[in-house]
Each structure stands twice: as structure tokens, then as C-alpha cells.
Tab-separated table of C-alpha atoms and ligand atoms in Angstrom:
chain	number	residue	atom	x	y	z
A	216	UNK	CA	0.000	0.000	0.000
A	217	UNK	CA	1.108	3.395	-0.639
A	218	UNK	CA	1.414	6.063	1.981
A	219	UNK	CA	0.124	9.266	2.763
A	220	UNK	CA	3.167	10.970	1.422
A	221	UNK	CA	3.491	9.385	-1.460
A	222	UNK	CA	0.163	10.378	-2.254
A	223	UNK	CA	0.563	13.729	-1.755
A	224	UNK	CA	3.536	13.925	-4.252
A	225	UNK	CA	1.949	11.825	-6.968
A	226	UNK	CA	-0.881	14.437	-6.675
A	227	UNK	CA	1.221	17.343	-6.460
A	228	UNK	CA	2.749	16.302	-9.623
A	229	UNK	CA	-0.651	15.909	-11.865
A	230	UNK	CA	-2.980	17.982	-10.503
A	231	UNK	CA	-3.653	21.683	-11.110
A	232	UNK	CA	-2.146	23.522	-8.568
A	233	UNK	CA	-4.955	25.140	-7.640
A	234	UNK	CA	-5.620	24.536	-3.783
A	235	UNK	CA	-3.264	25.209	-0.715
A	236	UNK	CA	-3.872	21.983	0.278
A	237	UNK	CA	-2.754	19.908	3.387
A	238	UNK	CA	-0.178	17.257	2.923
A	239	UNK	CA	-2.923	14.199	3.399
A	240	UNK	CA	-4.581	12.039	1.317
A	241	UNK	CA	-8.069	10.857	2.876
A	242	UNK	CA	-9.314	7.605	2.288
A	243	UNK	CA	-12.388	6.861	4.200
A	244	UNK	CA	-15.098	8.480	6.580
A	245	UNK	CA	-17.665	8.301	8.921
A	246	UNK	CA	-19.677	10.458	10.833
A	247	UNK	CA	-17.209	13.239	12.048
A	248	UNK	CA	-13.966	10.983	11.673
A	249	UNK	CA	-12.034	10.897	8.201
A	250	UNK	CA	-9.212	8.706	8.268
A	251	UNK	CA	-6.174	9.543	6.020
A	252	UNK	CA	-3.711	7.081	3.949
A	253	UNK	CA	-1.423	6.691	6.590
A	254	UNK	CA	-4.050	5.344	8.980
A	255	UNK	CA	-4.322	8.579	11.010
A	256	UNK	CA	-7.535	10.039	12.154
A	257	UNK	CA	-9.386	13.699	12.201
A	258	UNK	CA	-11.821	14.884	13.855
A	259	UNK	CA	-13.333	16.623	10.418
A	260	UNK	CA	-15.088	20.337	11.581
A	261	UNK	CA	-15.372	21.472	7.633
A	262	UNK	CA	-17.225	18.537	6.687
A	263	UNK	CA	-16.504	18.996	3.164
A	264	UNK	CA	-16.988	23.050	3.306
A	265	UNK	CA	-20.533	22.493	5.272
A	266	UNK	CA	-21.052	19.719	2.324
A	267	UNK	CA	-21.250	16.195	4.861
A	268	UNK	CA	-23.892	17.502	6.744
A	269	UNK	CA	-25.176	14.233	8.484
A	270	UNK	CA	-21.554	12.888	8.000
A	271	UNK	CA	-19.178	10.789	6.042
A	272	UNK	CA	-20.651	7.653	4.539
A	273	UNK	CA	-23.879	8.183	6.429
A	274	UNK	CA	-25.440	4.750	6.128
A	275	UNK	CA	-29.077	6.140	5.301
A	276	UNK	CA	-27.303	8.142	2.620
A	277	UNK	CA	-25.310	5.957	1.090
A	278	UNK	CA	-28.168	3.329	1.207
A	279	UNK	CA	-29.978	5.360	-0.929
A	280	UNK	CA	-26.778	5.938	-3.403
A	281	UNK	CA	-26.419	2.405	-3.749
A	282	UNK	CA	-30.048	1.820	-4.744
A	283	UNK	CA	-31.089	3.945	-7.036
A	284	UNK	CA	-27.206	2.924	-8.530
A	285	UNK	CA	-28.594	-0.356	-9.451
A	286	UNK	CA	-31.724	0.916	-10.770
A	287	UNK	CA	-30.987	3.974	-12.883
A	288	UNK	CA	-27.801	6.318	-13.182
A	289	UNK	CA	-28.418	8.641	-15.775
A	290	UNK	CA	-31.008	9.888	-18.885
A	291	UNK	CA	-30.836	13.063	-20.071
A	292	UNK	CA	-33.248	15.692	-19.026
A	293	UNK	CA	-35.545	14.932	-22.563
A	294	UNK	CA	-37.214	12.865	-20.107
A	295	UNK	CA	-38.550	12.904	-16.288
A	296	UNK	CA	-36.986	10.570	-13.916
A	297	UNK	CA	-38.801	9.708	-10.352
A	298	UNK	CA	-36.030	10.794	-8.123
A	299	UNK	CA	-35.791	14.325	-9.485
A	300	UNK	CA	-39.457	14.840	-9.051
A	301	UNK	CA	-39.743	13.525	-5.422
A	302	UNK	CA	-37.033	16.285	-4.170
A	303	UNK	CA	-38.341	18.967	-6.090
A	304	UNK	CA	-41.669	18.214	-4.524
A	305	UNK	CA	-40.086	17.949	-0.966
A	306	UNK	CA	-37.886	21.372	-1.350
A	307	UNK	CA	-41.183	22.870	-2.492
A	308	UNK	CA	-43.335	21.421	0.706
A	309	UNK	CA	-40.540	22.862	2.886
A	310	UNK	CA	-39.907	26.347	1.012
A	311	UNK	CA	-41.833	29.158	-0.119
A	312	UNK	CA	-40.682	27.911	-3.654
A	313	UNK	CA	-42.855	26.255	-6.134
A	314	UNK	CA	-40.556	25.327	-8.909
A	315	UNK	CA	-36.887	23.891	-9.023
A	316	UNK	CA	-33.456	23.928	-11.514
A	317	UNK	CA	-31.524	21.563	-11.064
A	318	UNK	CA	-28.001	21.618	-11.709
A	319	UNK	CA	-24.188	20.425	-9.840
A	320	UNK	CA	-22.728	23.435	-8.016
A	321	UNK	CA	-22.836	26.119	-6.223
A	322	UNK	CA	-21.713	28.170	-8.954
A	323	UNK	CA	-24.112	26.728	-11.142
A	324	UNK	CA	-27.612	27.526	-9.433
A	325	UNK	CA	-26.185	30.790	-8.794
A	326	UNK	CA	-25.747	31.303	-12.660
A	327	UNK	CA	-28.808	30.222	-13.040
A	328	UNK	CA	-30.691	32.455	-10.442
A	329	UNK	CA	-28.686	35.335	-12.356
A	330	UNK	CA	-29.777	34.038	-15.756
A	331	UNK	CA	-33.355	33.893	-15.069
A	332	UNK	CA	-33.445	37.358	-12.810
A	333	UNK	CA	-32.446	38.780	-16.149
A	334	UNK	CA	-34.803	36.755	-17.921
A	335	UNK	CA	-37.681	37.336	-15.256
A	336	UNK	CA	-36.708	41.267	-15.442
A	337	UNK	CA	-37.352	41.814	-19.161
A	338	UNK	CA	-35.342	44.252	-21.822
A	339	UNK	CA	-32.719	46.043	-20.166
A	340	UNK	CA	-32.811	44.522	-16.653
A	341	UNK	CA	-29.342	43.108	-16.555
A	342	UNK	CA	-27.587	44.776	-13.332
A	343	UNK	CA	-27.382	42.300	-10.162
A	344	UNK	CA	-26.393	43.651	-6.760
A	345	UNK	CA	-24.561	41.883	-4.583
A	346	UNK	CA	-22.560	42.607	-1.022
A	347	UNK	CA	-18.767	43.759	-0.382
A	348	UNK	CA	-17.425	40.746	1.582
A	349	UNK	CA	-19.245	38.021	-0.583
A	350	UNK	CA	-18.675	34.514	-2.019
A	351	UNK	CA	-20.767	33.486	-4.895
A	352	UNK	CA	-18.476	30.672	-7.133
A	353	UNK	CA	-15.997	30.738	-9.400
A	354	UNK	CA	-17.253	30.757	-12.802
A	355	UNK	CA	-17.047	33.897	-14.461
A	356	UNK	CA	-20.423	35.502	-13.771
A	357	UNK	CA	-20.438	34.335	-10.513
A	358	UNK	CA	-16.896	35.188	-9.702
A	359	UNK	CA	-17.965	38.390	-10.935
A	360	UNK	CA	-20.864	38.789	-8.418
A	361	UNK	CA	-18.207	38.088	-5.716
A	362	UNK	CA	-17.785	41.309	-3.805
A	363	UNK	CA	-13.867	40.278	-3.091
A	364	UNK	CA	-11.850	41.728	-5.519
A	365	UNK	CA	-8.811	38.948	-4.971
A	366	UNK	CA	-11.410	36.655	-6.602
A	367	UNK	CA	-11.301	39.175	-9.621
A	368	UNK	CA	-7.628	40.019	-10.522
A	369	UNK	CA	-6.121	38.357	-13.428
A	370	UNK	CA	-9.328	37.224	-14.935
A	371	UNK	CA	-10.348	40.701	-15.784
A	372	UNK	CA	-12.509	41.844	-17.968
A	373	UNK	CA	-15.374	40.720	-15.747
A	374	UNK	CA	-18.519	40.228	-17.404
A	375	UNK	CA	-21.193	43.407	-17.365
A	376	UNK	CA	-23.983	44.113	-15.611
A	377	UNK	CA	-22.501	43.104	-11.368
A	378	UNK	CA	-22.062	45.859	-8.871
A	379	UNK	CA	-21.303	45.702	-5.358
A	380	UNK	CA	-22.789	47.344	-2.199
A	381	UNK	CA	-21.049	48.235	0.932
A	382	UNK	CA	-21.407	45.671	3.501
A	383	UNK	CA	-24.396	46.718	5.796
A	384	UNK	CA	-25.076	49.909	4.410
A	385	UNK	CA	-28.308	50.221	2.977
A	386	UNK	CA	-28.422	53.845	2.122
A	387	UNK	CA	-25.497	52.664	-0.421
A	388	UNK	CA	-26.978	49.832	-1.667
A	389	UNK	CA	-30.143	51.649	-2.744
A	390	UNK	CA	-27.847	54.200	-4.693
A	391	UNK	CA	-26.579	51.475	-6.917
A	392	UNK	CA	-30.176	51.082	-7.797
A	393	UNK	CA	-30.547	52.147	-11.301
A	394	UNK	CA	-32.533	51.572	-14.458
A	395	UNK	CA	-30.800	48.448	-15.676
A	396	UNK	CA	-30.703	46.856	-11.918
A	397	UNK	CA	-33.184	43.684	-11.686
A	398	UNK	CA	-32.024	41.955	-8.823
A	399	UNK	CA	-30.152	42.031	-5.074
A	400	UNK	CA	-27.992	39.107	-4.069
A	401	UNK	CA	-26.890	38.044	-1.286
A	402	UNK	CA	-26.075	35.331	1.837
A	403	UNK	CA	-27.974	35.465	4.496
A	404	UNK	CA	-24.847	34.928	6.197
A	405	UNK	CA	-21.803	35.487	4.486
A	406	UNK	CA	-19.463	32.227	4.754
A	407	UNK	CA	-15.898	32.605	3.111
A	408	UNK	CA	-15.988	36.541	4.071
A	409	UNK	CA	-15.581	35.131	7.345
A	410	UNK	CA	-18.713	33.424	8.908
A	411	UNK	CA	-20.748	37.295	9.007
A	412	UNK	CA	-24.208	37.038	9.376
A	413	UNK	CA	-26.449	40.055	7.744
A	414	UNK	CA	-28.588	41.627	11.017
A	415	UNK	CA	-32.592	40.804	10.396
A	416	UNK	CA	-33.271	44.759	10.095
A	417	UNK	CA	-30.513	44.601	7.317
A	418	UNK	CA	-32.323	41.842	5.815
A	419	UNK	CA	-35.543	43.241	6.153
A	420	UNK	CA	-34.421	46.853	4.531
A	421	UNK	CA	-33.294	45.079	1.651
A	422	UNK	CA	-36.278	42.996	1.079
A	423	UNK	CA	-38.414	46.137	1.150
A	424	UNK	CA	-36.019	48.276	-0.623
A	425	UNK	CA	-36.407	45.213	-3.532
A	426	UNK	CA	-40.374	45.599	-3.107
A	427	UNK	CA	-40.001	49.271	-3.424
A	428	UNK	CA	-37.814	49.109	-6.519
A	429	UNK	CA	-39.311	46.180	-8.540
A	430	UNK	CA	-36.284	43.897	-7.943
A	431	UNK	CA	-35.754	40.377	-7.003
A	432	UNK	CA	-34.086	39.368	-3.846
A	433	UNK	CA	-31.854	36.273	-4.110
A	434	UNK	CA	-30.841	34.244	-1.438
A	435	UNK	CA	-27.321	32.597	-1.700
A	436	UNK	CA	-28.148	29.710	0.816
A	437	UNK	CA	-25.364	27.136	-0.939
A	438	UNK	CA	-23.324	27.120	2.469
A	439	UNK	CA	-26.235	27.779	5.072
A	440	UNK	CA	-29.235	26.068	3.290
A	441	UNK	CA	-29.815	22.255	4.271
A	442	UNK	CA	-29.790	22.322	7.880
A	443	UNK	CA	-26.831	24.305	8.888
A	444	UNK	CA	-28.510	27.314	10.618
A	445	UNK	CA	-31.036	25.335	12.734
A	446	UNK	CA	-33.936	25.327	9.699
A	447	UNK	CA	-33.497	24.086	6.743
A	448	UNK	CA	-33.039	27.191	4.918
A	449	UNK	CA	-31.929	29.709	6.964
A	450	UNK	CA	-34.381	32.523	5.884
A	451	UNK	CA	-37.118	30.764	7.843
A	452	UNK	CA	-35.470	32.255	11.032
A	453	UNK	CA	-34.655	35.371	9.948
A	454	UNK	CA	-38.005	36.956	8.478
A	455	UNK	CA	-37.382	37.593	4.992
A	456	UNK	CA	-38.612	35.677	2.283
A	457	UNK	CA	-36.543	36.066	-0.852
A	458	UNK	CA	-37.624	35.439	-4.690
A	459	UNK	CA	-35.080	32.902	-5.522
A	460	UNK	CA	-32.766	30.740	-3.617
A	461	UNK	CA	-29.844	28.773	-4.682
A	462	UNK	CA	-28.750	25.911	-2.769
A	463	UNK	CA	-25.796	22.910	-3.608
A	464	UNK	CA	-23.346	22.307	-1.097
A	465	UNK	CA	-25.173	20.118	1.473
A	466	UNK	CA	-27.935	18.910	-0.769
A	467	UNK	CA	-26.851	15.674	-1.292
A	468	UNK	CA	-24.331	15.427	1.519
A	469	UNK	CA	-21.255	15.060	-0.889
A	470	UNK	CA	-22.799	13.967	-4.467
A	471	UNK	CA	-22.707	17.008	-6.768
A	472	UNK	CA	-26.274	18.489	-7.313
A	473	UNK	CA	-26.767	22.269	-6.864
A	474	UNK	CA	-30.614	23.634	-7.060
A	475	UNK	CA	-32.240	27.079	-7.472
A	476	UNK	CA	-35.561	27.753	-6.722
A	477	UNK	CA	-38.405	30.278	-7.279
A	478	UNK	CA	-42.037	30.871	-7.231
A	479	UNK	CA	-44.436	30.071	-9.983
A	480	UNK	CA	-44.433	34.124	-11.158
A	481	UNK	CA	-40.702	34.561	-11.599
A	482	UNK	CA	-40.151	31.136	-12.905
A	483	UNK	CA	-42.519	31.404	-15.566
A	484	UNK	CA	-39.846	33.482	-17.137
A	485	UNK	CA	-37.916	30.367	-17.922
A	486	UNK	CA	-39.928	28.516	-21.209
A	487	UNK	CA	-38.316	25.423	-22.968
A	488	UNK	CA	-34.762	26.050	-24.193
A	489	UNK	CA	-33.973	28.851	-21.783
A	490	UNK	CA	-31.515	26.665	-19.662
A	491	UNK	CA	-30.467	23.572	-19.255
A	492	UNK	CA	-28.046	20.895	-17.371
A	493	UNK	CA	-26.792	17.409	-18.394
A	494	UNK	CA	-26.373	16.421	-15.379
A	495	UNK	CA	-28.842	18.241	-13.371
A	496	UNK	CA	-30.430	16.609	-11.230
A	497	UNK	CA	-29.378	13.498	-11.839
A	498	UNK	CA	-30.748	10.351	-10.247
A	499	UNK	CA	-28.344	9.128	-8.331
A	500	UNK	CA	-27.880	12.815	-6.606
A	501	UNK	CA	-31.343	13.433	-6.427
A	502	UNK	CA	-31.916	10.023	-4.576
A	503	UNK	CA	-28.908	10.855	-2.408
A	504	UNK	CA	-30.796	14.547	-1.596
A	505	UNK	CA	-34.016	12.858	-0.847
A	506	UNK	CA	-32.239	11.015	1.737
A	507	UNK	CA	-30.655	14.034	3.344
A	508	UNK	CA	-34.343	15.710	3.493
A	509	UNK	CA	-35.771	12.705	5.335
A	510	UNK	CA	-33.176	12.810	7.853
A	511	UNK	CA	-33.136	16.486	8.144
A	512	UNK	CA	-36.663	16.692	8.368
A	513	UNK	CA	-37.414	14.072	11.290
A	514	UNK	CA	-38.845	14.666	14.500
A	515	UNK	CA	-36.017	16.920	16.580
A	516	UNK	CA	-33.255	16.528	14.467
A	517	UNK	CA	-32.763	20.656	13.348
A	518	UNK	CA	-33.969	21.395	17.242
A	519	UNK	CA	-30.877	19.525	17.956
A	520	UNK	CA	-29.008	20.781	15.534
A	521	UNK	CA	-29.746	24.379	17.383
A	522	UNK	CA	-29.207	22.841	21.121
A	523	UNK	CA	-25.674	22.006	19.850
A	524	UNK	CA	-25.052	25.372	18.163
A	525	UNK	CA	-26.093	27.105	21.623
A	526	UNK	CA	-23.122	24.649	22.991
A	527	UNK	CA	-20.909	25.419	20.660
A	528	UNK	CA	-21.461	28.930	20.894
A	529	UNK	CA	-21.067	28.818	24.953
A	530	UNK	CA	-17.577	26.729	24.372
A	531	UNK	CA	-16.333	29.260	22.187
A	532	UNK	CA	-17.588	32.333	24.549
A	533	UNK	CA	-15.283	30.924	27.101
A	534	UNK	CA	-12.873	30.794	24.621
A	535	UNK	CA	-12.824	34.314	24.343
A	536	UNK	CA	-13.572	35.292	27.661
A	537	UNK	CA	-9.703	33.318	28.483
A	538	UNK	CA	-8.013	34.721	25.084
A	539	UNK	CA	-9.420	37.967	24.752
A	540	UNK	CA	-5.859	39.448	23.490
A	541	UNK	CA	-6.271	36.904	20.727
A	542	UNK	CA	-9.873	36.174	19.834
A	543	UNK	CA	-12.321	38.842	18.776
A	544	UNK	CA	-16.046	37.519	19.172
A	545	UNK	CA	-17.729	34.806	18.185
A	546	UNK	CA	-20.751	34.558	15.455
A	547	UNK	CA	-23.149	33.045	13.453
A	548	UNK	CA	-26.248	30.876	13.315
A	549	UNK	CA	-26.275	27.454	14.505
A	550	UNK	CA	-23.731	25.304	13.337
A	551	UNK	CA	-22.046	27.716	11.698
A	552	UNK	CA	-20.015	29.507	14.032
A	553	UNK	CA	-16.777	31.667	13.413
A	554	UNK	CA	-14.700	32.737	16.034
A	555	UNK	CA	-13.253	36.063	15.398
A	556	UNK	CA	-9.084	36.424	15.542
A	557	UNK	CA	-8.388	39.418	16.900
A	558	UNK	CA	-6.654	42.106	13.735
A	559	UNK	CA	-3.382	41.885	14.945
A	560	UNK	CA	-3.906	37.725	15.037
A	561	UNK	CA	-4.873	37.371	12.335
A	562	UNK	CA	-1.686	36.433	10.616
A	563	UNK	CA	-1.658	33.704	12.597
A	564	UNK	CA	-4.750	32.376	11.581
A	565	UNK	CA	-3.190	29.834	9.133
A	566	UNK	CA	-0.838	29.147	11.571
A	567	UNK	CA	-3.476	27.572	14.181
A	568	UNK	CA	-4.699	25.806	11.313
A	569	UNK	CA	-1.719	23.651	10.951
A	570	UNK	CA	-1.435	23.300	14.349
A	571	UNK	CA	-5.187	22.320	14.352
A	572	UNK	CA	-4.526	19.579	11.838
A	573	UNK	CA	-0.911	18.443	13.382
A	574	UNK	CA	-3.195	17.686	16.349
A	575	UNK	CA	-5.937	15.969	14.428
A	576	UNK	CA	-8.492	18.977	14.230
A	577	UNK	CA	-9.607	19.679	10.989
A	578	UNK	CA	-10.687	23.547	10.845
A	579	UNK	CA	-10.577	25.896	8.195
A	580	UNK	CA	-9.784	29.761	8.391
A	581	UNK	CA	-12.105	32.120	6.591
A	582	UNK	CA	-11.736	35.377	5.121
A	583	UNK	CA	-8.753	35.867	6.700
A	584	UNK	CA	-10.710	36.626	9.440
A	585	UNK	CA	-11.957	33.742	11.648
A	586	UNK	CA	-11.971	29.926	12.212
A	587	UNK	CA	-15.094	28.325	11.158
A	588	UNK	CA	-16.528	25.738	12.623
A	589	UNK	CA	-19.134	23.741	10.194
A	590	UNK	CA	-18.724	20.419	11.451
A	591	UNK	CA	-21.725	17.622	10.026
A	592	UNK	CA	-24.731	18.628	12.259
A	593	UNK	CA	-24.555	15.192	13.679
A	594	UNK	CA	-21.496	15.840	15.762
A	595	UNK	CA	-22.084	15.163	19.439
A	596	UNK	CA	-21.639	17.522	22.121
A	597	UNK	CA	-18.037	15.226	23.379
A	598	UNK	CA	-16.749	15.507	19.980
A	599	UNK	CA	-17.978	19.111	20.310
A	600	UNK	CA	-15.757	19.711	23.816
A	601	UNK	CA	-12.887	17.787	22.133
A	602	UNK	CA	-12.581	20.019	19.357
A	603	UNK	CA	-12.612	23.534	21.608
A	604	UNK	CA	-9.884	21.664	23.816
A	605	UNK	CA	-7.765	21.173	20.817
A	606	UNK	CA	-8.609	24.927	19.591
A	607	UNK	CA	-7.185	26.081	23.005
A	608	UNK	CA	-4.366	24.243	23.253
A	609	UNK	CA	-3.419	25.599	19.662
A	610	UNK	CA	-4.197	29.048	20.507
A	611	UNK	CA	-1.741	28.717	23.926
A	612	UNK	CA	1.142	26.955	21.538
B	1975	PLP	C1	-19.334	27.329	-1.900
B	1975	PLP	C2	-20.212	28.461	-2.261
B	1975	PLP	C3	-20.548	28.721	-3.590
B	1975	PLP	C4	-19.938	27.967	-4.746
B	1975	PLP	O1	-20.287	26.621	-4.731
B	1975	PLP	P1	-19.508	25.590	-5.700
B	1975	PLP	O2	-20.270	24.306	-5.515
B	1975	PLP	O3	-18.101	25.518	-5.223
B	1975	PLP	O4	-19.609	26.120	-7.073
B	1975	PLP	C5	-21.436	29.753	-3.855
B	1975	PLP	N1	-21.970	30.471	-2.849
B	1975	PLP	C6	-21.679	30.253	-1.572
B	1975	PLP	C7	-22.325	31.075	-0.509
B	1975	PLP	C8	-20.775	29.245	-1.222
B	1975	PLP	O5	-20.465	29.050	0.050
């Protein structure tokens, strides 16, 4: 058997060096433990970037997987197929949404909320809004939409028709507002600009500053849909219903299968031929999704979900109340939770990282700002206290 290292340098070698990656090689999971090709173990807190939500290899999931595998991988979308039906059906029940796109990233229900906003907004309704500070993909358009300009530079010209607002301000968003705008988008909470949640009033101002200007509000909920927040979609708790939403990471707890969704007036814009996806919503994925939603949606899990938030939260409150020369504050909505570095810490935010992951932590570092915690929202309140151990003994190394 080969070993973890000589992974890493066979895939250093052929691979695109596009990721700062760790030097492991995983080979197996399960539940909030990934094992690497040395044998080691990690306690995994970035579950896939808030992907694993009920965990590596979870069995009902991959039950489900291996099922509709035997029965019926792929047609195209000429035709219906039962699984893709089923979860549109079940996001509808459970949204304010009555019609779905289905497609395989974040990225790509993003380009397709912006495709039919201009669609939906007739001739000359092109301009999108979005937020300083956010994280919509990395296709063009979408990188475009990104309100980070190191997502920008050296893939410039951007396409037209994106402009950004200040984070928070709504005074200058609504001066962006012009005769070409169609649509504001946005995360509810703001994930790789460093786990920032939008305040409710925010939220609310730009829903009715949308009403008041004829524009659509769209809902980025790719990291914080599915669960993560404590509802399935996080808008439920927050008192703002948005036009469109776009959801992928969690869907299908790992398989690729990304989703936008709208109500039956703005989605009428979309007629035969106006977009389309090979392999959206494919079977296998949607099977896989349908799986997630059951679980999800049983008796007490997303209550639980929220008690173990509030315990995470409390852990990392003492955290701060110890470290304050070092740690900032802590936010976010269930179990999403960043806790803020302190500015001048902040450069060792990487650092605490690796030390994280020398321990057997996995943790990322967002927007350069704060470690997020996004473990699978079946993690248990010990692997929860294990975790903020291993956090403080990093942050006293
Ligand atoms: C991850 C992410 C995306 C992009 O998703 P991909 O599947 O990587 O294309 C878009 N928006 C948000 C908020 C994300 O967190």
C-alpha cells in the first residue's frame, strides 16, 4: 500500500495547482472521523466546506446511493426521472418555492438564479447587486458577483452588468439602484468573508427596498441552506422571504447536485430552451438529496441541531472570555459559528490551522478573518468539547 506521502507527491505532480492543500490524502469516513492514507484520524469540523452535513458515509445516505445505482444512473433531461421529481416536490413542501433547476454546483444555481433574474426582469434589466465581503463561485459571472476583488484580478474583464454594495449599508446599496438593476444578491450569512451574518433589520431593509424598486431578492443559501442554521433554509429564522434561492453544497451530503428555486411568477420566465443541465439533477444525486431531506426533516433533528449550536457557541464564549488578546467575538447561526481572531492575530490564523490539523483537528480559516466551525450537524456535544480543547491548546502553543 502506498502512503500518505506518497500520495501527496503523486498528486502534487498531476494535478492543477490550484488549492493550498494539506499534505494528506483521505481515504475513508464516517460520521465526524475521516481517516487519512497513513491510517491517522481527524476529527473533520469542515465537513466537506458544510457539504457532509449528516456525515461521512452516512449509512441512510449511502443506502440510498447504492439503490437507485442499481436501478438507474443517468437519462438526459428529454425525459422525467422519479427521483428528481420527489425532491423537487419535498424542497417545495418545505420552502416558499414552487418550482426547481436543477443543476451540480454552487456556482451553477447561482448562474442560473442570475440568468433567469435577467430573464424574469425583461429588456434592459441586466444589473445584479450583490454585497462587499461576498462569495458566490468561481465561474465567471459568478466570480464576478463576488464582492472580493482577490477573486477578480487576473481574470479581468469581468462580465457586465454586477455591482457591489457596501457591507451593511443600505443607504449605499439603494444608490446602486438604477434603471438596468433587476435583482439584489446576497447570503444570508456570508461564509468565506468570514462566517458574518447580515442583522434581520438589514435583511428586512433590503427585502423592502427590492419591493419598493421592482427587484428580485436572491438568497445565496449554498453554504447555510440544508440544515446548517437550525432550519433548513436559513431565511425561515430570519423573516425575509426572498424570490429565488440557490442551494448545492449540502444537498446531497457530498454527491454534486446544486438547485435554485423560485415561485411560480418569476419562474414562468424560464420557457423550454432557456436553460439547461446534463447532469442536473441526476438520479443518483437526487436520490442521495431525498435522503438528506428525510433525515433532516425528522422529528427533533434541526432542534438539535440548534441545542448544539447554543453549545458550541457557549464553548467558544469561554474561549474568548480566556483569550481575549487573541480572539475577537464569536458569530453566526447554529452550526455555523466563526470565532473572530483578533486584527493583529490574524496572521496567525493559518498558523493555528496547521497546528489544528498536526493535532488531528480539521478547521478551516475564513476570510482571513476567523476559524469556522461547520462540522456535520450530527457531531455530538463530546466531539464538540474535544474540538474547543484542541482549539485552546493551539491558541496557547
Ligand atoms: C461554496 C459556495 C458557492 C460555490 O459553490 P460551488 O459548488 O463551489 O460552485 C457559492 N456560494 C456560496 C455562498 C458558497 O459558500
Amino acid at each position: 500500500m502506498t502512503n500518505n506521502s506518497e500520495w501527496n507527491q503523486r498528486g502534487n505532480r498531476v494535478l492543477m495547482n490550484t488549492y493550498g492543500r494539506l499534505p494528506v490524502t483521505m481515504v475513508r469516513g464516517s460520521g465526524c472521523v475521516l481517516h487519512d492514507a497513513g491510517g491517522r484520524e481527524y476529527l473533520d469540523f469542515v465537513a466537506g466546506i458544510a457539504v457532509c452535513n449528516l456525515g461521512h458515509c452516512h449509512p441512510a445516505v449511502s443506502a440510498a446511493i447504492q439503490a437507485q445505482a442499481e436501478k438507474l444512473v443517468h437519462v438526459s433531461n428529454l425525459y422525467h426521472t422519479t427521483p428528481q421529481i420527489e425532491l423537487a416536490e419535498q424542497l417545495c413542501a418545505n420552502s416558499f418555492a414552487d418550482r426547481v433547476f436543477f443543476c451540480n454546483s454552487g456556482a451553477e444555481a447561482n448562474e442560473a438564479a442570475i440568468k433567469l433574474a435577467r430573464k424574469a426582469g425583461g429588456e434592459d434589466k441586466y444589473e445584479i447587486i450583490s454585497l462587499a465581503g461576498s462569495f458566490h463561485g468561481r465561474t465567471l459571472a459568478t466570480v464576478a458577483a463576488t464582492g472580493q476583488s482577490k477573486f477578480h484580478e487576473g481574470f479581468e474583464p469581468m462580465p457586465a452588468g454586477f455591482v457591489h454594495a457596501p457591507f451593511g449599508d443600505l443607504e449605499g446599496l439603494e444608490r446602486l439602484v438604477g434603471p438596468h438593476t433587476c435583482a439584489v444578491l446576497c447570503e444570508p450569512l456570508q461564509g468565506e468573508g468570514g462566517v458574518r451574518p447580515l442583522a434581520p433589520e438589514y435583511l428586512r431593509g433590503i427585502r423592502e427596498l427590492c419591493h419598493r424598486h421592482g427587484l428580485l431578492l436572491i438568497f445565496d443559501e449554498v453554504q447555510v441552506g440544508m440544515g446548517r442554521t437550525g432550519s433548513l433554509l436559513a431565511y425561515e429564522q430570519l423573516g425575509v422571504t426572498p424570490d429565488i434561492i440557490t442551494l448545492a453544497k449540502g444537498l446531497a451530503n457530498g454527491l454534486p447536485m446544486g438547485a435554485m428555486l423560485a415561485g411560480e411568477e418569476v419562474a414562468a420566465a424560464f420557457t423550454p430552451g432557456s436553460h439547461a443541465s446534463t447532469f442536473g439533477g441526476n438520479p443518483v444525486a437526487a436520490a442521495a438529496a431525498l435522503a438528506v431531506l428525510d433525515t433532516l426533516l425528522a422529528p427533533d433533528f434541526l432542534a438539535e441541531v440548534r441545542d448544539k449550536g447554543a453549545y458550541l457557541v457557549a464553548g467558544l464564549n469561554e474561549l474568548v472570555q480566556r483569550y481575549p488578546d487573541r480572539l475577537q467575538e464569536v458569530r453566526g447561526m447554529g452550526l455555523i459559528q466563526g470565532l473572530v481572531l483578533r486584527e493583529e492575530f490574524r496572521d496567525q490564523g493559518p498558523a493555528v490551522v496547521q497546528n489544528l490539523f498536526e493535532r488531528g483537528l480539521l478547521l478551516n480559516f475564513a476570510g482571513h478573518t476567523a476559524l469556522r466551525f461547520i462540522p456535520p450537524l450530527v457531531v455530538s456535544k463530546t466531539e464538540i468539547d474535544r474540538a474547543l480543547e484542541m482549539v485552546e491548546e493551539a491558541l496557547l502553543r
